[in-house]
PDB file of C-alpha atoms in Angstrom:
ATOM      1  CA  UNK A  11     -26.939  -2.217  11.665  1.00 42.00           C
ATOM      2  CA  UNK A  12     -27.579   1.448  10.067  1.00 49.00           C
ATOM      3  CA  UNK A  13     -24.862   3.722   9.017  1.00 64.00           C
ATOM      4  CA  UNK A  14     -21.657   3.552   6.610  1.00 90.00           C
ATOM      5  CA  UNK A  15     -19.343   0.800   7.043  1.00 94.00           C
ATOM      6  CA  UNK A  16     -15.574   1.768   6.642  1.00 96.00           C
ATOM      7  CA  UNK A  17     -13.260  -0.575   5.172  1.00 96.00           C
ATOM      8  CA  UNK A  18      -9.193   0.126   5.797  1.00 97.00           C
ATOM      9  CA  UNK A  19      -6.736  -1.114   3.263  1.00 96.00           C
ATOM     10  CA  UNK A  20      -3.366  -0.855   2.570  1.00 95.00           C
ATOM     11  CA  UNK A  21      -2.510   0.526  -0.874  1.00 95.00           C
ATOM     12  CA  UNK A  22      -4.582   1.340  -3.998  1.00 92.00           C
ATOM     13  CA  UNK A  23      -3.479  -1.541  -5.398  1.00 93.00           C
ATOM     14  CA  UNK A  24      -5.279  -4.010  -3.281  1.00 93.00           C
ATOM     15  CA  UNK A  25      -8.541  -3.142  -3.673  1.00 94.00           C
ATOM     16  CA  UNK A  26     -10.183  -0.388  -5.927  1.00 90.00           C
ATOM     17  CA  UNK A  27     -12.879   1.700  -4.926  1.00 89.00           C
ATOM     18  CA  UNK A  28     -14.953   1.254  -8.139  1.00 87.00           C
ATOM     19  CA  UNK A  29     -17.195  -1.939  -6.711  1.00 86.00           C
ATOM     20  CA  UNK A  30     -17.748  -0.374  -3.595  1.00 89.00           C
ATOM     21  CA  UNK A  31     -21.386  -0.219  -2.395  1.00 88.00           C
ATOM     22  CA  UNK A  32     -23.041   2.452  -1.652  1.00 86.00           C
ATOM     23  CA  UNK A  33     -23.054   3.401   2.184  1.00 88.00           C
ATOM     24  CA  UNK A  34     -19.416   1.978   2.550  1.00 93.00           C
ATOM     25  CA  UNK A  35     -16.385   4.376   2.842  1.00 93.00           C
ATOM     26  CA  UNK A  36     -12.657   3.176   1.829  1.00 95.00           C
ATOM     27  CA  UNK A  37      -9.516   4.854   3.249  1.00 95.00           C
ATOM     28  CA  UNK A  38      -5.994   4.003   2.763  1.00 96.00           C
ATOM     29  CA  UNK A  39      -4.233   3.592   5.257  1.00 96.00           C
ATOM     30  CA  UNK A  40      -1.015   3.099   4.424  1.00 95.00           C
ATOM     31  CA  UNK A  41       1.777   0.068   5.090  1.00 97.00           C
ATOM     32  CA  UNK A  42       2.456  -0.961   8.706  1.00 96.00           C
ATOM     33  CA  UNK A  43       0.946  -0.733  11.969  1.00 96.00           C
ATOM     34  CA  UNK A  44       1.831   3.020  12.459  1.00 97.00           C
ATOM     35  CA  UNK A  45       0.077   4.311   9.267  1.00 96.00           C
ATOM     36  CA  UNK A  46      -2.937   1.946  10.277  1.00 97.00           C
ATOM     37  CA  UNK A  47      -3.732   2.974  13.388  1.00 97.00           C
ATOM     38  CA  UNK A  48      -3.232   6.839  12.543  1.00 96.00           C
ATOM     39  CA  UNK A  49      -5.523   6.081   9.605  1.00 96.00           C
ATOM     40  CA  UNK A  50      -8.262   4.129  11.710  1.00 97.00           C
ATOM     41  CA  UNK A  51      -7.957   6.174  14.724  1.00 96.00           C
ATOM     42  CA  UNK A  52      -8.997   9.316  12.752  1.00 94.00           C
ATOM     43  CA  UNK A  53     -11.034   7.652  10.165  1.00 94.00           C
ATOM     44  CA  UNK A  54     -13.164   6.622  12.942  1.00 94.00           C
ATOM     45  CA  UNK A  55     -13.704   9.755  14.577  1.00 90.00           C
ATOM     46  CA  UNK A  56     -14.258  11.938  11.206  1.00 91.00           C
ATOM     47  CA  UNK A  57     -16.557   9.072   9.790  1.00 91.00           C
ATOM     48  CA  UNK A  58     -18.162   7.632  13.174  1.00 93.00           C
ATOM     49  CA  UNK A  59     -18.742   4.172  10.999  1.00 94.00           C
ATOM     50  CA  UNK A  60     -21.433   1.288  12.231  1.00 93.00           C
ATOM     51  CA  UNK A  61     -18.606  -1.362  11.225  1.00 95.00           C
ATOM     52  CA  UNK A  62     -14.762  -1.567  10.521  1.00 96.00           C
ATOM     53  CA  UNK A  63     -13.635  -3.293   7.679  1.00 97.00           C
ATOM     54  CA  UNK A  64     -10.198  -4.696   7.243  1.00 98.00           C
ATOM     55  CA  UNK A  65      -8.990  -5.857   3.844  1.00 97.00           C
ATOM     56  CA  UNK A  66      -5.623  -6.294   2.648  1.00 96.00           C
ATOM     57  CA  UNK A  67      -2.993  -9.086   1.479  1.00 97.00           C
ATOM     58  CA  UNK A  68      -1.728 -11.919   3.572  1.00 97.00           C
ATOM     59  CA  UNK A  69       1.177 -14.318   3.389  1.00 96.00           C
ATOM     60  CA  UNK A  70       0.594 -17.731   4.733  1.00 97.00           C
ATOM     61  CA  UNK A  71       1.627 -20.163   7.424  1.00 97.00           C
ATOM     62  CA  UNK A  72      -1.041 -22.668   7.609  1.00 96.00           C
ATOM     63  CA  UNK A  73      -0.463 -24.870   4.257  1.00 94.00           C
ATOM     64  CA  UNK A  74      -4.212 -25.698   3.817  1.00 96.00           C
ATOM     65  CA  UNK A  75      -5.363 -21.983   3.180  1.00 97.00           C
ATOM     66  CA  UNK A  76      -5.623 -20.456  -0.015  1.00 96.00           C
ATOM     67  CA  UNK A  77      -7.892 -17.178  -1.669  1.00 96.00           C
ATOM     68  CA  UNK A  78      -9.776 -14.743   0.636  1.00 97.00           C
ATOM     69  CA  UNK A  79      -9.972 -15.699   4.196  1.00 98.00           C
ATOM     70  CA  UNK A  80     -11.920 -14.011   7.368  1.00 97.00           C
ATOM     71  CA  UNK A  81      -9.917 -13.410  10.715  1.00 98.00           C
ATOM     72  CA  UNK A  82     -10.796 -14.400  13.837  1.00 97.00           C
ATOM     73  CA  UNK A  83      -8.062 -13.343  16.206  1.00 97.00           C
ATOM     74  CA  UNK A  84      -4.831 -11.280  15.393  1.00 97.00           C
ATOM     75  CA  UNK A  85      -1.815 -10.921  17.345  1.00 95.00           C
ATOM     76  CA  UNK A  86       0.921  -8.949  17.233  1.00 95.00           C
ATOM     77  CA  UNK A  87       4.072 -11.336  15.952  1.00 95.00           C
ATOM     78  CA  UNK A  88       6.899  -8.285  16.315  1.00 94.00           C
ATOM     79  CA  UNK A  89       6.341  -7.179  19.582  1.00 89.00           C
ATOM     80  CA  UNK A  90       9.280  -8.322  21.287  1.00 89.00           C
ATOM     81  CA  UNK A  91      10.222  -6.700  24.226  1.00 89.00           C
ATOM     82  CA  UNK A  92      11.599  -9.594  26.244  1.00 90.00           C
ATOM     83  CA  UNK A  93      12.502 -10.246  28.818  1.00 93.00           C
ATOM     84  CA  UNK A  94      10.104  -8.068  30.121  1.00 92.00           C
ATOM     85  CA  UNK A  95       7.003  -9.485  28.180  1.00 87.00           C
ATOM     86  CA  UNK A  96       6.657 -12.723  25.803  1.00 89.00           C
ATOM     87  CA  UNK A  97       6.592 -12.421  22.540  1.00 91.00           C
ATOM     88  CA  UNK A  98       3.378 -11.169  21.081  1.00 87.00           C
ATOM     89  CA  UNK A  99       2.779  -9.023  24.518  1.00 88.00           C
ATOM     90  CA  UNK A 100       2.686  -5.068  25.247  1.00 87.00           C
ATOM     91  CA  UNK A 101       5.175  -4.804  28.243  1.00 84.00           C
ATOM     92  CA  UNK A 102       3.632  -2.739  31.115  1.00 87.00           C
ATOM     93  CA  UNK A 103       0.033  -2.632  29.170  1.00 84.00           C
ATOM     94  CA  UNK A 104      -3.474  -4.064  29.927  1.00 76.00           C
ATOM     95  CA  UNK A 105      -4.431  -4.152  26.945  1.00 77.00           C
ATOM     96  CA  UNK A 106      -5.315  -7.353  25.287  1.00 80.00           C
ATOM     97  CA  UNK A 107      -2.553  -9.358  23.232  1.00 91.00           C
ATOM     98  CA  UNK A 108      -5.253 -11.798  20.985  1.00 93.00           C
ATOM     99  CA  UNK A 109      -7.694  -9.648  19.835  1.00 94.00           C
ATOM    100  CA  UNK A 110     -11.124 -11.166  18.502  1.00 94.00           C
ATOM    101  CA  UNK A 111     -13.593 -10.010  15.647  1.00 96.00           C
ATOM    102  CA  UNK A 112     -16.142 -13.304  16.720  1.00 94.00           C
ATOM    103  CA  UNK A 113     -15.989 -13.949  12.872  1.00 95.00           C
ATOM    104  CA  UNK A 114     -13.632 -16.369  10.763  1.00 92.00           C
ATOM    105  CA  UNK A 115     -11.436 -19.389  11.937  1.00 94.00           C
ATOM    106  CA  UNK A 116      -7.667 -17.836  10.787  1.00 97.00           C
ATOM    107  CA  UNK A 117      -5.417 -16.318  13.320  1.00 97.00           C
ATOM    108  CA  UNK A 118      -3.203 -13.452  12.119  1.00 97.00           C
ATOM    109  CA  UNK A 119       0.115 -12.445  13.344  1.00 96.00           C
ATOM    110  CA  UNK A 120       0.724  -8.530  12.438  1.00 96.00           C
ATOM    111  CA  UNK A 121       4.240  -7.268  12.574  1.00 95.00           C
ATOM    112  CA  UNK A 122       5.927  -4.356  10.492  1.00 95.00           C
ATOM    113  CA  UNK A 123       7.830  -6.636   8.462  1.00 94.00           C
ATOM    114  CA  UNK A 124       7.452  -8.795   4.964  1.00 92.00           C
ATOM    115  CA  UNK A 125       7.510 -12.533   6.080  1.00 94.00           C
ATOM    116  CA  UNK A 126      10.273 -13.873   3.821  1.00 92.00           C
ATOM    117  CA  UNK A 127      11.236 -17.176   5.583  1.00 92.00           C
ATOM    118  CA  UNK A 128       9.951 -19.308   8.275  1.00 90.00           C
ATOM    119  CA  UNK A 129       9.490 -18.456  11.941  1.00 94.00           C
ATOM    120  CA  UNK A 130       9.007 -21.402  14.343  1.00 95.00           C
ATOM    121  CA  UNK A 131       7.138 -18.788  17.030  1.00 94.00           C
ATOM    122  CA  UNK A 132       4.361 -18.345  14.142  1.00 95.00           C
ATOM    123  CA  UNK A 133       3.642 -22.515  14.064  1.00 94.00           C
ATOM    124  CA  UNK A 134       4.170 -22.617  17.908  1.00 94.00           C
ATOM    125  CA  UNK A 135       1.354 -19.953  18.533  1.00 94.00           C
ATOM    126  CA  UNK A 136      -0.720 -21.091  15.190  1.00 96.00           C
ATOM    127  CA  UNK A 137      -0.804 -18.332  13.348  1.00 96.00           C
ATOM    128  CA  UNK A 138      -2.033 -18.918   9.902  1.00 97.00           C
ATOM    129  CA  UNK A 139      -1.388 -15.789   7.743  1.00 98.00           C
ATOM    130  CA  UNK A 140       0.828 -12.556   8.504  1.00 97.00           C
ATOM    131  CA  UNK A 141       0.011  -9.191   7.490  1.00 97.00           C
ATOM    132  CA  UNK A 142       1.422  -5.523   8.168  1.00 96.00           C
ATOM    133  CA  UNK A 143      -2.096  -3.722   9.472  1.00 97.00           C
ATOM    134  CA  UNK A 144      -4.677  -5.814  11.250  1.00 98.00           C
ATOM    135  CA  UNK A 145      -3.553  -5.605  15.245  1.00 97.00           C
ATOM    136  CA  UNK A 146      -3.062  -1.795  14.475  1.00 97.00           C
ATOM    137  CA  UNK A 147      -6.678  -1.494  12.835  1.00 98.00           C
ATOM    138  CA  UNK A 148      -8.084  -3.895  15.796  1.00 97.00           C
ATOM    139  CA  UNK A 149      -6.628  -2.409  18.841  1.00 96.00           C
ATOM    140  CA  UNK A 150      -8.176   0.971  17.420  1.00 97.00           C
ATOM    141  CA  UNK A 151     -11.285  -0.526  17.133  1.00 96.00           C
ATOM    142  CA  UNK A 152     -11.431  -2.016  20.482  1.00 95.00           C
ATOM    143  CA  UNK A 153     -10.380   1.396  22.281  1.00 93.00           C
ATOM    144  CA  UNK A 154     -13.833   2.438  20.278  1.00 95.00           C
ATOM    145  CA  UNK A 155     -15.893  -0.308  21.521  1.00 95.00           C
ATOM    146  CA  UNK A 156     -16.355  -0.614  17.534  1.00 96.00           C
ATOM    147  CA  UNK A 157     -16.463  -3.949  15.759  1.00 96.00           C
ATOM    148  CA  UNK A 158     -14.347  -5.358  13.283  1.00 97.00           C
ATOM    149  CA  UNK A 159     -14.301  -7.846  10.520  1.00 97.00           C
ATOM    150  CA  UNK A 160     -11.202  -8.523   8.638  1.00 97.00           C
ATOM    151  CA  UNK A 161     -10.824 -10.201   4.781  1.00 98.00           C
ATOM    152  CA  UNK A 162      -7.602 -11.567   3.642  1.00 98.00           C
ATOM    153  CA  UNK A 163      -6.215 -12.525   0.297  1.00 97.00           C
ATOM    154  CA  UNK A 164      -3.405 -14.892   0.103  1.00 97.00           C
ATOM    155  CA  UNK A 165      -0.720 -13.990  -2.166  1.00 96.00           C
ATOM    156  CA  UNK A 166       2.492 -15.523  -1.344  1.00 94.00           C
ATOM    157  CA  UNK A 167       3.783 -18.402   1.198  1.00 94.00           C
ATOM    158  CA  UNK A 168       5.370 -16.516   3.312  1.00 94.00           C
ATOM    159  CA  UNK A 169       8.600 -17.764   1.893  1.00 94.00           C
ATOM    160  CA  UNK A 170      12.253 -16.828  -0.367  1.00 94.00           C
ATOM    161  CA  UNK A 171       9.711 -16.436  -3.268  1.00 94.00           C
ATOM    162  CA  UNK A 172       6.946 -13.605  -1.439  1.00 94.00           C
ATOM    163  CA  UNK A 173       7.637 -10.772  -2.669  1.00 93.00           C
ATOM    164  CA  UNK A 174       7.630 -11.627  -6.576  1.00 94.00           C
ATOM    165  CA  UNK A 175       4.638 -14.038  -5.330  1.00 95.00           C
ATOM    166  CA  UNK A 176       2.704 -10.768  -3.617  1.00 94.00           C
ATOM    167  CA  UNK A 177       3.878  -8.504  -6.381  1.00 93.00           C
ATOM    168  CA  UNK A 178       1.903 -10.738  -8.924  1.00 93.00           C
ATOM    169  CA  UNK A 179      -0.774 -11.740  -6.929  1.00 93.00           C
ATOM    170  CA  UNK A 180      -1.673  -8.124  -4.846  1.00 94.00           C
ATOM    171  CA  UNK A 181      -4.969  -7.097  -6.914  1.00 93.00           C
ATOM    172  CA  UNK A 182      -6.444 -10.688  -7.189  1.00 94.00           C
ATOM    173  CA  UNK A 183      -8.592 -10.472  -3.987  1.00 95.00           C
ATOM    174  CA  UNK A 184     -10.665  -7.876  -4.681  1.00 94.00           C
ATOM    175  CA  UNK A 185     -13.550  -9.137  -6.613  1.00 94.00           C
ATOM    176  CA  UNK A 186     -13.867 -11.947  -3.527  1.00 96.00           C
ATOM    177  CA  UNK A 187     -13.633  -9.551  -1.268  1.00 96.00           C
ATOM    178  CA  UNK A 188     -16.161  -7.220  -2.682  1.00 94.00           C
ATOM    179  CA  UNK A 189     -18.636  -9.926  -3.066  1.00 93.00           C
ATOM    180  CA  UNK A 190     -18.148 -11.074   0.689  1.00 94.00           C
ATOM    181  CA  UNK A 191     -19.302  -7.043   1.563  1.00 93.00           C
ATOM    182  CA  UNK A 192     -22.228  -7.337  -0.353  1.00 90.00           C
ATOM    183  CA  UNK A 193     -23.389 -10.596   1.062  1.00 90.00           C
ATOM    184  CA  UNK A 194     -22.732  -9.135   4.514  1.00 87.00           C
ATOM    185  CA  UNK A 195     -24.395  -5.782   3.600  1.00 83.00           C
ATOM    186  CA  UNK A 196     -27.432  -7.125   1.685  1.00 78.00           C
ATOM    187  CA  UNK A 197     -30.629  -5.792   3.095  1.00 63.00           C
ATOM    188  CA  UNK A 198     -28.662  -3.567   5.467  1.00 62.00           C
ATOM    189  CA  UNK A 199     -29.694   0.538   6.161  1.00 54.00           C
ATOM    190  CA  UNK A 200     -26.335   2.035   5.374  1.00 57.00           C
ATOM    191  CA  UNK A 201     -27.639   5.338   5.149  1.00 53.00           C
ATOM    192  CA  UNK A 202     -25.651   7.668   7.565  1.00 49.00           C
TER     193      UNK A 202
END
């Protein structure tokens, strides 16, 4: 792989841009799925990066995770447009609903809201983490024929307690995170 890699994040306060190696480009983005794809989709195009990057903060489902984690599929757990779709589907589009980076074992459910209690749809469809960007960030991606990669850090469980829980825990991620890019950048051309 030769040229920059981009990595999208939320806020400043989830990752800062001090540790970043050289040939790799952060943006913020912005919360939600709106801000994320306007950020990616033009990020993309004024950039033209080998690789996407998504790292942010994660509440989780699945009991057994805990620190950074790598996705492998995301869906989108707000799109609910029944009864003409499912949950989790685009009425009227052909566009995929389980999008895939072939990386990680965690499935993440994206939705423009802060998980604060349970949801039996997440366990029935096995998502393990929820976040506010990733499906935005992915479906961009895919429309690109770019790939993806996306790092999470869990902060909170997704519970009564997750927003004092994220509020304490949003910057912790970032020195995991930052070593993950440089073990998947070493000996990499990231010249542009």
């Amino acid at each position: 792989m030769t040229g920059k890699i981009l990595v999208l994040t939320a806020i400043d306060d989830e990752l800062d841009t001090a540790r970043a190696p050289e040939g790799v480009e952060v943006i913020y983005s912005g919360v939600g799925k709106v801000n994320a794809a306007s950020a990616a989709t033009l990020s993309l195009g004024v950039l033209r990066p080998s690789l996407v990057i998504n790292y942010g903060t994660a509440g989780k489902i699945n009991e057994q995770l805990r620190g950074l984690v790598e996705v492998a599929h995301v869906v989108q757990r707000d799109m609910m447009a029944m009864p003409l779709a499912p949950r989790g589907r685009t009425p009227f589009s052909s566009d995929l609903d389980r999008l895939s980076s072939g990386h990680g074992d965690v499935i993440c459910g994206t939705g423009d809201s802060f998980v604060t209690s349970s949801d039996p749809w997440l366990n029935e469809n096995n998502i393990d983490i929820v976040d506010m960007e990733l499906f935005a960030i992915a479906h961009v991606c895919q429309r690109h024929s770019m790939p993806w990669r996306a790092f999470k850090f869990i902060t909170d469980d997704a519970n009564d307690f997750a927003a004092e829980h994220w509020t304490a825990n949003v910057a912790d991620g970032q020195e995991l995170f930052w070593d993950a890019v440089k073990k998947l950048t070493s000996g990499l051309d990231l010249r542009s």
